[in-house]
């Protein structure tokens, strides 16, 4: 299992919720295909309100492809993957042009 925390500014909450609704609705089949292509058996996101009014999103990638999911996805030319990565960049403000930080390490 791989996990990471993605920042979410309060002014991006509506965009994040619309993106999640799209992944759960109109683009669900493409989302499921993406997870299958990358060897993810489960892909979850948890929204955590923070004391400063912003949010953090805990993202869990389970399955044999979980540990290298993001680097492989960022390098992909697949249309859905490009759309997904552009949403991550826009909504979470994550810079994908350089080396991604390592996934969270389980300590307990």
Tab-separated table of N, CA, C and O in Angstrom:
chain	number	residue	atom	x	y	z
A	1	UNK	N	0.846	-1.185	0.000
A	1	UNK	CA	0.000	0.000	0.000
A	1	UNK	C	0.884	1.239	0.000
A	1	UNK	O	1.861	1.324	0.715
A	2	UNK	N	0.537	2.165	-0.828
A	2	UNK	CA	1.233	3.446	-0.875
A	2	UNK	C	0.247	4.540	-0.498
A	2	UNK	O	-0.944	4.451	-0.802
A	3	UNK	N	0.737	5.556	0.176
A	3	UNK	CA	-0.133	6.653	0.575
A	3	UNK	C	0.606	7.970	0.501
A	3	UNK	O	1.837	8.011	0.546
A	4	UNK	N	-0.155	9.024	0.347
A	4	UNK	CA	0.432	10.355	0.338
A	4	UNK	C	-0.601	11.366	0.818
A	4	UNK	O	-1.803	11.104	0.771
A	5	UNK	N	-0.115	12.498	1.263
A	5	UNK	CA	-0.974	13.613	1.633
A	5	UNK	C	-0.818	14.675	0.557
A	5	UNK	O	0.293	15.050	0.198
A	6	UNK	N	-1.944	15.134	0.030
A	6	UNK	CA	-1.924	16.197	-0.974
A	6	UNK	C	-2.585	17.431	-0.373
A	6	UNK	O	-3.693	17.340	0.177
A	7	UNK	N	-1.939	18.580	-0.460
A	7	UNK	CA	-2.547	19.805	0.068
A	7	UNK	C	-3.738	20.213	-0.790
A	7	UNK	O	-3.792	19.942	-1.985
A	8	UNK	N	-4.699	20.861	-0.155
A	8	UNK	CA	-5.871	21.371	-0.871
A	8	UNK	C	-6.260	22.706	-0.252
A	8	UNK	O	-6.755	22.759	0.878
A	9	UNK	N	-6.011	23.770	-0.983
A	9	UNK	CA	-6.380	25.105	-0.503
A	9	UNK	C	-7.899	25.217	-0.459
A	9	UNK	O	-8.609	24.632	-1.287
A	10	UNK	N	-8.403	25.966	0.513
A	10	UNK	CA	-9.859	26.113	0.694
A	10	UNK	C	-10.537	26.605	-0.578
A	10	UNK	O	-11.648	26.168	-0.894
A	11	UNK	N	-9.868	27.468	-1.343
A	11	UNK	CA	-10.495	27.984	-2.564
A	11	UNK	C	-10.508	26.966	-3.711
A	11	UNK	O	-11.068	27.233	-4.768
A	12	UNK	N	-9.920	25.794	-3.504
A	12	UNK	CA	-9.937	24.715	-4.505
A	12	UNK	C	-10.905	23.587	-4.123
A	12	UNK	O	-11.027	22.607	-4.863
A	13	UNK	N	-11.578	23.728	-2.993
A	13	UNK	CA	-12.465	22.656	-2.538
A	13	UNK	C	-13.560	22.357	-3.552
A	13	UNK	O	-13.818	21.182	-3.858
A	14	UNK	N	-14.216	23.366	-4.101
A	14	UNK	CA	-15.281	23.128	-5.085
A	14	UNK	C	-14.744	22.407	-6.318
A	14	UNK	O	-15.391	21.504	-6.851
A	15	UNK	N	-13.560	22.796	-6.781
A	15	UNK	CA	-12.950	22.138	-7.937
A	15	UNK	C	-12.628	20.682	-7.618
A	15	UNK	O	-12.843	19.789	-8.449
A	16	UNK	N	-12.118	20.429	-6.410
A	16	UNK	CA	-11.798	19.056	-6.003
A	16	UNK	C	-13.070	18.217	-5.941
A	16	UNK	O	-13.098	17.090	-6.447
A	17	UNK	N	-14.126	18.759	-5.343
A	17	UNK	CA	-15.376	18.003	-5.244
A	17	UNK	C	-15.973	17.725	-6.623
A	17	UNK	O	-16.510	16.640	-6.868
A	18	UNK	N	-15.858	18.675	-7.555
A	18	UNK	CA	-16.347	18.461	-8.922
A	18	UNK	C	-15.519	17.377	-9.622
A	18	UNK	O	-16.073	16.539	-10.348
A	19	UNK	N	-14.209	17.385	-9.396
A	19	UNK	CA	-13.319	16.373	-9.980
A	19	UNK	C	-13.660	14.985	-9.448
A	19	UNK	O	-13.791	14.032	-10.217
A	20	UNK	N	-13.855	14.880	-8.131
A	20	UNK	CA	-14.216	13.602	-7.521
A	20	UNK	C	-15.565	13.131	-8.051
A	20	UNK	O	-15.749	11.937	-8.341
A	21	UNK	N	-16.512	14.046	-8.199
A	21	UNK	CA	-17.827	13.680	-8.758
A	21	UNK	C	-17.675	13.161	-10.184
A	21	UNK	O	-18.358	12.195	-10.574
A	22	UNK	N	-16.801	13.777	-10.957
A	22	UNK	CA	-16.574	13.327	-12.337
A	22	UNK	C	-15.940	11.938	-12.353
A	22	UNK	O	-16.314	11.077	-13.151
A	23	UNK	N	-14.969	11.702	-11.456
A	23	UNK	CA	-14.332	10.389	-11.366
A	23	UNK	C	-15.314	9.314	-10.904
A	23	UNK	O	-15.186	8.146	-11.278
A	24	UNK	N	-16.281	9.704	-10.098
A	24	UNK	CA	-17.282	8.768	-9.584
A	24	UNK	C	-18.468	8.610	-10.529
A	24	UNK	O	-19.271	7.684	-10.353
A	25	UNK	N	-18.587	9.510	-11.491
A	25	UNK	CA	-19.750	9.517	-12.373
A	25	UNK	C	-19.379	9.345	-13.829
A	25	UNK	O	-19.067	8.246	-14.287
A	26	UNK	N	-19.360	10.450	-14.568
A	26	UNK	CA	-19.195	10.434	-16.022
A	26	UNK	C	-17.896	9.761	-16.480
A	26	UNK	O	-17.867	9.155	-17.545
A	27	UNK	N	-16.842	9.858	-15.692
A	27	UNK	CA	-15.557	9.285	-16.109
A	27	UNK	C	-15.176	8.061	-15.277
A	27	UNK	O	-14.009	7.657	-15.247
A	28	UNK	N	-16.157	7.449	-14.642
A	28	UNK	CA	-15.915	6.290	-13.770
A	28	UNK	C	-15.236	5.136	-14.517
A	28	UNK	O	-14.300	4.527	-14.018
A	29	UNK	N	-15.715	4.817	-15.716
A	29	UNK	CA	-15.137	3.699	-16.474
A	29	UNK	C	-13.669	3.970	-16.802
A	29	UNK	O	-12.826	3.065	-16.704
A	30	UNK	N	-13.335	5.205	-17.168
A	30	UNK	CA	-11.943	5.557	-17.469
A	30	UNK	C	-11.082	5.494	-16.209
A	30	UNK	O	-9.921	5.067	-16.252
A	31	UNK	N	-11.644	5.927	-15.089
A	31	UNK	CA	-10.949	5.873	-13.801
A	31	UNK	C	-10.656	4.420	-13.417
A	31	UNK	O	-9.532	4.086	-13.015
A	32	UNK	N	-11.646	3.552	-13.576
A	32	UNK	CA	-11.451	2.134	-13.256
A	32	UNK	C	-10.427	1.502	-14.193
A	32	UNK	O	-9.601	0.694	-13.762
A	33	UNK	N	-10.470	1.879	-15.484
A	33	UNK	CA	-9.485	1.384	-16.445
A	33	UNK	C	-8.080	1.828	-16.048
A	33	UNK	O	-7.135	1.042	-16.108
A	34	UNK	N	-7.934	3.094	-15.645
A	34	UNK	CA	-6.642	3.611	-15.211
A	34	UNK	C	-6.108	2.780	-14.040
A	34	UNK	O	-4.954	2.347	-14.039
A	35	UNK	N	-6.948	2.546	-13.051
A	35	UNK	CA	-6.515	1.771	-11.888
A	35	UNK	C	-6.083	0.364	-12.294
A	35	UNK	O	-5.074	-0.149	-11.808
A	36	UNK	N	-6.821	-0.248	-13.202
A	36	UNK	CA	-6.467	-1.589	-13.676
A	36	UNK	C	-5.143	-1.557	-14.444
A	36	UNK	O	-4.274	-2.405	-14.231
A	37	UNK	N	-4.964	-0.571	-15.320
A	37	UNK	CA	-3.722	-0.468	-16.095
A	37	UNK	C	-2.498	-0.311	-15.207
A	37	UNK	O	-1.412	-0.788	-15.536
A	38	UNK	N	-2.647	0.375	-14.076
A	38	UNK	CA	-1.515	0.626	-13.184
A	38	UNK	C	-1.410	-0.375	-12.038
A	38	UNK	O	-0.572	-0.213	-11.160
A	39	UNK	N	-2.247	-1.395	-12.048
A	39	UNK	CA	-2.155	-2.429	-11.023
A	39	UNK	C	-2.639	-1.988	-9.660
A	39	UNK	O	-2.147	-2.465	-8.639
A	40	UNK	N	-3.631	-1.084	-9.626
A	40	UNK	CA	-4.204	-0.654	-8.345
A	40	UNK	C	-5.484	-1.448	-8.093
A	40	UNK	O	-6.380	-1.480	-8.927
A	41	UNK	N	-5.544	-2.072	-6.937
A	41	UNK	CA	-6.748	-2.812	-6.565
A	41	UNK	C	-7.711	-1.941	-5.774
A	41	UNK	O	-8.888	-2.258	-5.664
A	42	UNK	N	-7.192	-0.861	-5.214
A	42	UNK	CA	-8.022	0.108	-4.490
A	42	UNK	C	-7.328	1.455	-4.544
A	42	UNK	O	-6.099	1.533	-4.461
A	43	UNK	N	-8.110	2.489	-4.723
A	43	UNK	CA	-7.586	3.858	-4.859
A	43	UNK	C	-8.579	4.753	-4.122
A	43	UNK	O	-9.680	4.970	-4.596
A	44	UNK	N	-8.175	5.214	-2.942
A	44	UNK	CA	-9.096	5.973	-2.091
A	44	UNK	C	-8.545	7.362	-1.805
A	44	UNK	O	-7.348	7.573	-1.811
A	45	UNK	N	-9.471	8.285	-1.520
A	45	UNK	CA	-9.095	9.641	-1.122
A	45	UNK	C	-9.976	10.058	0.053
A	45	UNK	O	-11.196	9.876	0.011
A	46	UNK	N	-9.348	10.604	1.079
A	46	UNK	CA	-10.035	11.070	2.280
A	46	UNK	C	-9.789	12.563	2.439
A	46	UNK	O	-8.641	13.004	2.406
A	47	UNK	N	-10.845	13.320	2.620
A	47	UNK	CA	-10.742	14.770	2.795
A	47	UNK	C	-10.645	15.093	4.281
A	47	UNK	O	-11.513	14.715	5.069
A	48	UNK	N	-9.582	15.813	4.660
A	48	UNK	CA	-9.352	16.184	6.054
A	48	UNK	C	-9.342	17.695	6.201
A	48	UNK	O	-8.431	18.355	5.711
A	49	UNK	N	-10.356	18.281	6.852
A	49	UNK	CA	-10.296	19.721	7.132
A	49	UNK	C	-9.146	20.008	8.101
A	49	UNK	O	-8.879	19.236	9.017
A	50	UNK	N	-8.472	21.135	7.888
A	50	UNK	CA	-7.362	21.535	8.733
A	50	UNK	C	-7.759	22.754	9.569
A	50	UNK	O	-8.657	23.500	9.185
A	51	UNK	N	-7.110	22.977	10.707
A	51	UNK	CA	-7.469	24.103	11.573
A	51	UNK	C	-7.372	25.476	10.908
A	51	UNK	O	-8.090	26.397	11.283
A	52	UNK	N	-6.521	25.617	9.895
A	52	UNK	CA	-6.339	26.919	9.244
A	52	UNK	C	-7.387	27.205	8.160
A	52	UNK	O	-7.328	28.224	7.489
A	53	UNK	N	-8.350	26.288	7.978
A	53	UNK	CA	-9.397	26.487	6.978
A	53	UNK	C	-9.112	25.818	5.647
A	53	UNK	O	-9.980	25.754	4.781
A	54	UNK	N	-7.890	25.330	5.462
A	54	UNK	CA	-7.549	24.581	4.255
A	54	UNK	C	-7.828	23.106	4.496
A	54	UNK	O	-8.420	22.730	5.509
A	55	UNK	N	-7.386	22.275	3.574
A	55	UNK	CA	-7.655	20.842	3.654
A	55	UNK	C	-6.401	20.067	3.301
A	55	UNK	O	-5.478	20.581	2.678
A	56	UNK	N	-6.407	18.807	3.689
A	56	UNK	CA	-5.425	17.835	3.236
A	56	UNK	C	-6.217	16.652	2.698
A	56	UNK	O	-7.308	16.344	3.200
A	57	UNK	N	-5.694	16.039	1.673
A	57	UNK	CA	-6.331	14.852	1.112
A	57	UNK	C	-5.366	13.690	1.292
A	57	UNK	O	-4.229	13.739	0.814
A	58	UNK	N	-5.812	12.681	2.020
A	58	UNK	CA	-5.040	11.457	2.182
A	58	UNK	C	-5.420	10.542	1.030
A	58	UNK	O	-6.595	10.215	0.853
A	59	UNK	N	-4.430	10.177	0.224
A	59	UNK	CA	-4.657	9.329	-0.937
A	59	UNK	C	-3.961	7.995	-0.698
A	59	UNK	O	-2.780	7.961	-0.340
A	60	UNK	N	-4.694	6.908	-0.885
A	60	UNK	CA	-4.169	5.556	-0.705
A	60	UNK	C	-4.231	4.823	-2.042
A	60	UNK	O	-5.277	4.807	-2.692
A	61	UNK	N	-3.104	4.240	-2.445
A	61	UNK	CA	-3.027	3.409	-3.648
A	61	UNK	C	-2.677	2.000	-3.186
A	61	UNK	O	-1.565	1.785	-2.712
A	62	UNK	N	-3.585	1.061	-3.354
A	62	UNK	CA	-3.300	-0.325	-2.977
A	62	UNK	C	-3.162	-1.179	-4.215
A	62	UNK	O	-3.806	-0.921	-5.230
A	63	UNK	N	-2.338	-2.190	-4.119
A	63	UNK	CA	-2.132	-3.122	-5.208
A	63	UNK	C	-0.677	-3.133	-5.634
A	63	UNK	O	0.123	-2.301	-5.186
A	64	UNK	N	-0.329	-4.045	-6.526
A	64	UNK	CA	1.068	-4.185	-6.925
A	64	UNK	C	1.651	-2.952	-7.620
A	64	UNK	O	2.854	-2.763	-7.615
A	65	UNK	N	0.827	-2.092	-8.174
A	65	UNK	CA	1.330	-0.897	-8.839
A	65	UNK	C	1.320	0.349	-7.984
A	65	UNK	O	1.644	1.438	-8.464
A	66	UNK	N	0.958	0.217	-6.724
A	66	UNK	CA	0.792	1.383	-5.864
A	66	UNK	C	2.037	2.213	-5.638
A	66	UNK	O	1.977	3.439	-5.628
A	67	UNK	N	3.177	1.564	-5.478
A	67	UNK	CA	4.387	2.296	-5.124
A	67	UNK	C	4.915	3.193	-6.232
A	67	UNK	O	5.526	4.221	-5.961
A	68	UNK	N	4.702	2.815	-7.492
A	68	UNK	CA	5.226	3.636	-8.589
A	68	UNK	C	4.115	4.214	-9.465
A	68	UNK	O	4.356	4.635	-10.591
A	69	UNK	N	2.917	4.268	-8.927
A	69	UNK	CA	1.760	4.770	-9.675
A	69	UNK	C	1.981	6.191	-10.200
A	69	UNK	O	1.842	6.449	-11.393
A	70	UNK	N	2.321	7.124	-9.331
A	70	UNK	CA	2.437	8.523	-9.752
A	70	UNK	C	3.525	8.759	-10.797
A	70	UNK	O	3.246	9.396	-11.815
A	71	UNK	N	4.747	8.282	-10.616
A	71	UNK	CA	5.758	8.515	-11.661
A	71	UNK	C	5.347	7.930	-13.011
A	71	UNK	O	5.550	8.558	-14.052
A	72	UNK	N	4.750	6.747	-13.005
A	72	UNK	CA	4.307	6.140	-14.263
A	72	UNK	C	3.172	6.937	-14.883
A	72	UNK	O	3.119	7.130	-16.100
A	73	UNK	N	2.263	7.407	-14.056
A	73	UNK	CA	1.120	8.181	-14.543
A	73	UNK	C	1.586	9.509	-15.154
A	73	UNK	O	1.111	9.903	-16.214
A	74	UNK	N	2.511	10.163	-14.498
A	74	UNK	CA	3.024	11.450	-14.973
A	74	UNK	C	3.701	11.289	-16.335
A	74	UNK	O	3.605	12.170	-17.188
A	75	UNK	N	4.349	10.160	-16.572
A	75	UNK	CA	5.052	9.916	-17.831
A	75	UNK	C	4.127	9.426	-18.946
A	75	UNK	O	4.539	9.341	-20.100
A	76	UNK	N	2.891	9.128	-18.634
A	76	UNK	CA	1.959	8.538	-19.601
A	76	UNK	C	1.498	9.540	-20.669
A	76	UNK	O	1.338	10.727	-20.393
A	77	UNK	N	1.220	9.007	-21.857
A	77	UNK	CA	0.638	9.798	-22.941
A	77	UNK	C	-0.853	9.522	-23.100
A	77	UNK	O	-1.486	10.087	-23.988
A	78	UNK	N	-1.399	8.665	-22.261
A	78	UNK	CA	-2.823	8.341	-22.329
A	78	UNK	C	-3.650	9.593	-22.058
A	78	UNK	O	-3.348	10.361	-21.137
A	79	UNK	N	-4.699	9.826	-22.835
A	79	UNK	CA	-5.508	11.050	-22.719
A	79	UNK	C	-6.117	11.192	-21.325
A	79	UNK	O	-6.078	12.276	-20.733
A	80	UNK	N	-6.680	10.125	-20.792
A	80	UNK	CA	-7.276	10.212	-19.464
A	80	UNK	C	-6.203	10.495	-18.415
A	80	UNK	O	-6.407	11.324	-17.518
A	81	UNK	N	-5.070	9.826	-18.520
A	81	UNK	CA	-3.979	10.047	-17.569
A	81	UNK	C	-3.521	11.504	-17.591
A	81	UNK	O	-3.275	12.097	-16.540
A	82	UNK	N	-3.407	12.091	-18.783
A	82	UNK	CA	-3.003	13.490	-18.908
A	82	UNK	C	-4.035	14.396	-18.229
A	82	UNK	O	-3.682	15.359	-17.553
A	83	UNK	N	-5.322	14.109	-18.435
A	83	UNK	CA	-6.391	14.876	-17.796
A	83	UNK	C	-6.297	14.747	-16.282
A	83	UNK	O	-6.398	15.743	-15.554
A	84	UNK	N	-6.084	13.535	-15.783
A	84	UNK	CA	-6.004	13.274	-14.351
A	84	UNK	C	-4.823	14.033	-13.743
A	84	UNK	O	-4.971	14.718	-12.731
A	85	UNK	N	-3.656	13.932	-14.368
A	85	UNK	CA	-2.464	14.611	-13.849
A	85	UNK	C	-2.651	16.128	-13.874
A	85	UNK	O	-2.261	16.820	-12.923
A	86	UNK	N	-3.271	16.665	-14.931
A	86	UNK	CA	-3.491	18.116	-14.986
A	86	UNK	C	-4.410	18.574	-13.855
A	86	UNK	O	-4.228	19.662	-13.308
A	87	UNK	N	-5.367	17.740	-13.482
A	87	UNK	CA	-6.238	18.073	-12.347
A	87	UNK	C	-5.444	18.060	-11.038
A	87	UNK	O	-5.621	18.933	-10.191
A	88	UNK	N	-4.566	17.078	-10.867
A	88	UNK	CA	-3.722	17.016	-9.663
A	88	UNK	C	-2.867	18.275	-9.559
A	88	UNK	O	-2.759	18.884	-8.494
A	89	UNK	N	-2.280	18.676	-10.670
A	89	UNK	CA	-1.440	19.881	-10.700
A	89	UNK	C	-2.261	21.117	-10.343
A	89	UNK	O	-1.870	21.920	-9.494
A	90	UNK	N	-3.404	21.270	-11.002
A	90	UNK	CA	-4.238	22.458	-10.796
A	90	UNK	C	-4.873	22.495	-9.406
A	90	UNK	O	-4.801	23.499	-8.710
A	91	UNK	N	-5.471	21.411	-9.009
A	91	UNK	CA	-6.247	21.393	-7.767
A	91	UNK	C	-5.347	21.340	-6.536
A	91	UNK	O	-5.597	22.037	-5.550
A	92	UNK	N	-4.311	20.516	-6.590
A	92	UNK	CA	-3.451	20.336	-5.414
A	92	UNK	C	-2.191	21.181	-5.454
A	92	UNK	O	-1.469	21.255	-4.458
A	93	UNK	N	-1.898	21.796	-6.589
A	93	UNK	CA	-0.701	22.623	-6.692
A	93	UNK	C	0.586	21.820	-6.640
A	93	UNK	O	1.629	22.333	-6.240
A	94	UNK	N	0.525	20.569	-7.052
A	94	UNK	CA	1.707	19.706	-7.032
A	94	UNK	C	2.484	19.891	-8.323
A	94	UNK	O	1.928	19.799	-9.416
A	95	UNK	N	3.770	20.160	-8.203
A	95	UNK	CA	4.645	20.348	-9.364
A	95	UNK	C	5.140	18.981	-9.816
A	95	UNK	O	5.875	18.306	-9.099
A	96	UNK	N	4.708	18.562	-10.997
A	96	UNK	CA	5.095	17.247	-11.512
A	96	UNK	C	6.275	17.329	-12.479
A	96	UNK	O	6.637	16.324	-13.076
A	97	UNK	N	6.886	18.498	-12.610
A	97	UNK	CA	7.986	18.648	-13.565
A	97	UNK	C	9.304	18.086	-13.037
A	97	UNK	O	10.221	17.838	-13.809
A	98	UNK	N	9.412	17.899	-11.756
A	98	UNK	CA	10.639	17.372	-11.167
A	98	UNK	C	10.402	16.028	-10.516
A	98	UNK	O	9.417	15.348	-10.797
A	99	UNK	N	11.273	15.672	-9.636
A	99	UNK	CA	11.153	14.413	-8.912
A	99	UNK	C	10.037	14.523	-7.883
A	99	UNK	O	9.981	15.487	-7.104
A	100	UNK	N	9.167	13.555	-7.893
A	100	UNK	CA	8.075	13.528	-6.913
A	100	UNK	C	8.627	13.095	-5.559
A	100	UNK	O	9.547	12.266	-5.496
A	101	UNK	N	8.069	13.620	-4.476
A	101	UNK	CA	8.503	13.146	-3.164
A	101	UNK	C	8.096	11.683	-2.996
A	101	UNK	O	7.149	11.230	-3.651
A	102	UNK	N	8.787	10.960	-2.139
A	102	UNK	CA	8.423	9.558	-1.940
A	102	UNK	C	7.044	9.449	-1.284
A	102	UNK	O	6.567	10.383	-0.649
A	103	UNK	N	6.437	8.301	-1.462
A	103	UNK	CA	5.155	8.046	-0.817
A	103	UNK	C	5.374	7.998	0.691
A	103	UNK	O	6.493	7.787	1.171
A	104	UNK	N	4.296	8.179	1.409
A	104	UNK	CA	4.365	8.145	2.864
A	104	UNK	C	4.875	6.772	3.317
A	104	UNK	O	4.591	5.753	2.694
A	105	UNK	N	5.617	6.782	4.381
A	105	UNK	CA	6.179	5.550	4.934
A	105	UNK	C	5.414	5.184	6.191
A	105	UNK	O	5.263	6.002	7.106
A	106	UNK	N	4.935	3.940	6.239
A	106	UNK	CA	4.196	3.495	7.419
A	106	UNK	C	5.127	3.388	8.611
A	106	UNK	O	6.211	2.832	8.536
A	107	UNK	N	4.699	3.978	9.717
A	107	UNK	CA	5.508	3.964	10.946
A	107	UNK	C	4.828	3.248	12.102
A	107	UNK	O	5.459	2.925	13.077
A	108	UNK	N	3.520	3.054	12.015
A	108	UNK	CA	2.796	2.409	13.118
A	108	UNK	C	1.727	1.529	12.537
A	108	UNK	O	1.055	1.868	11.592
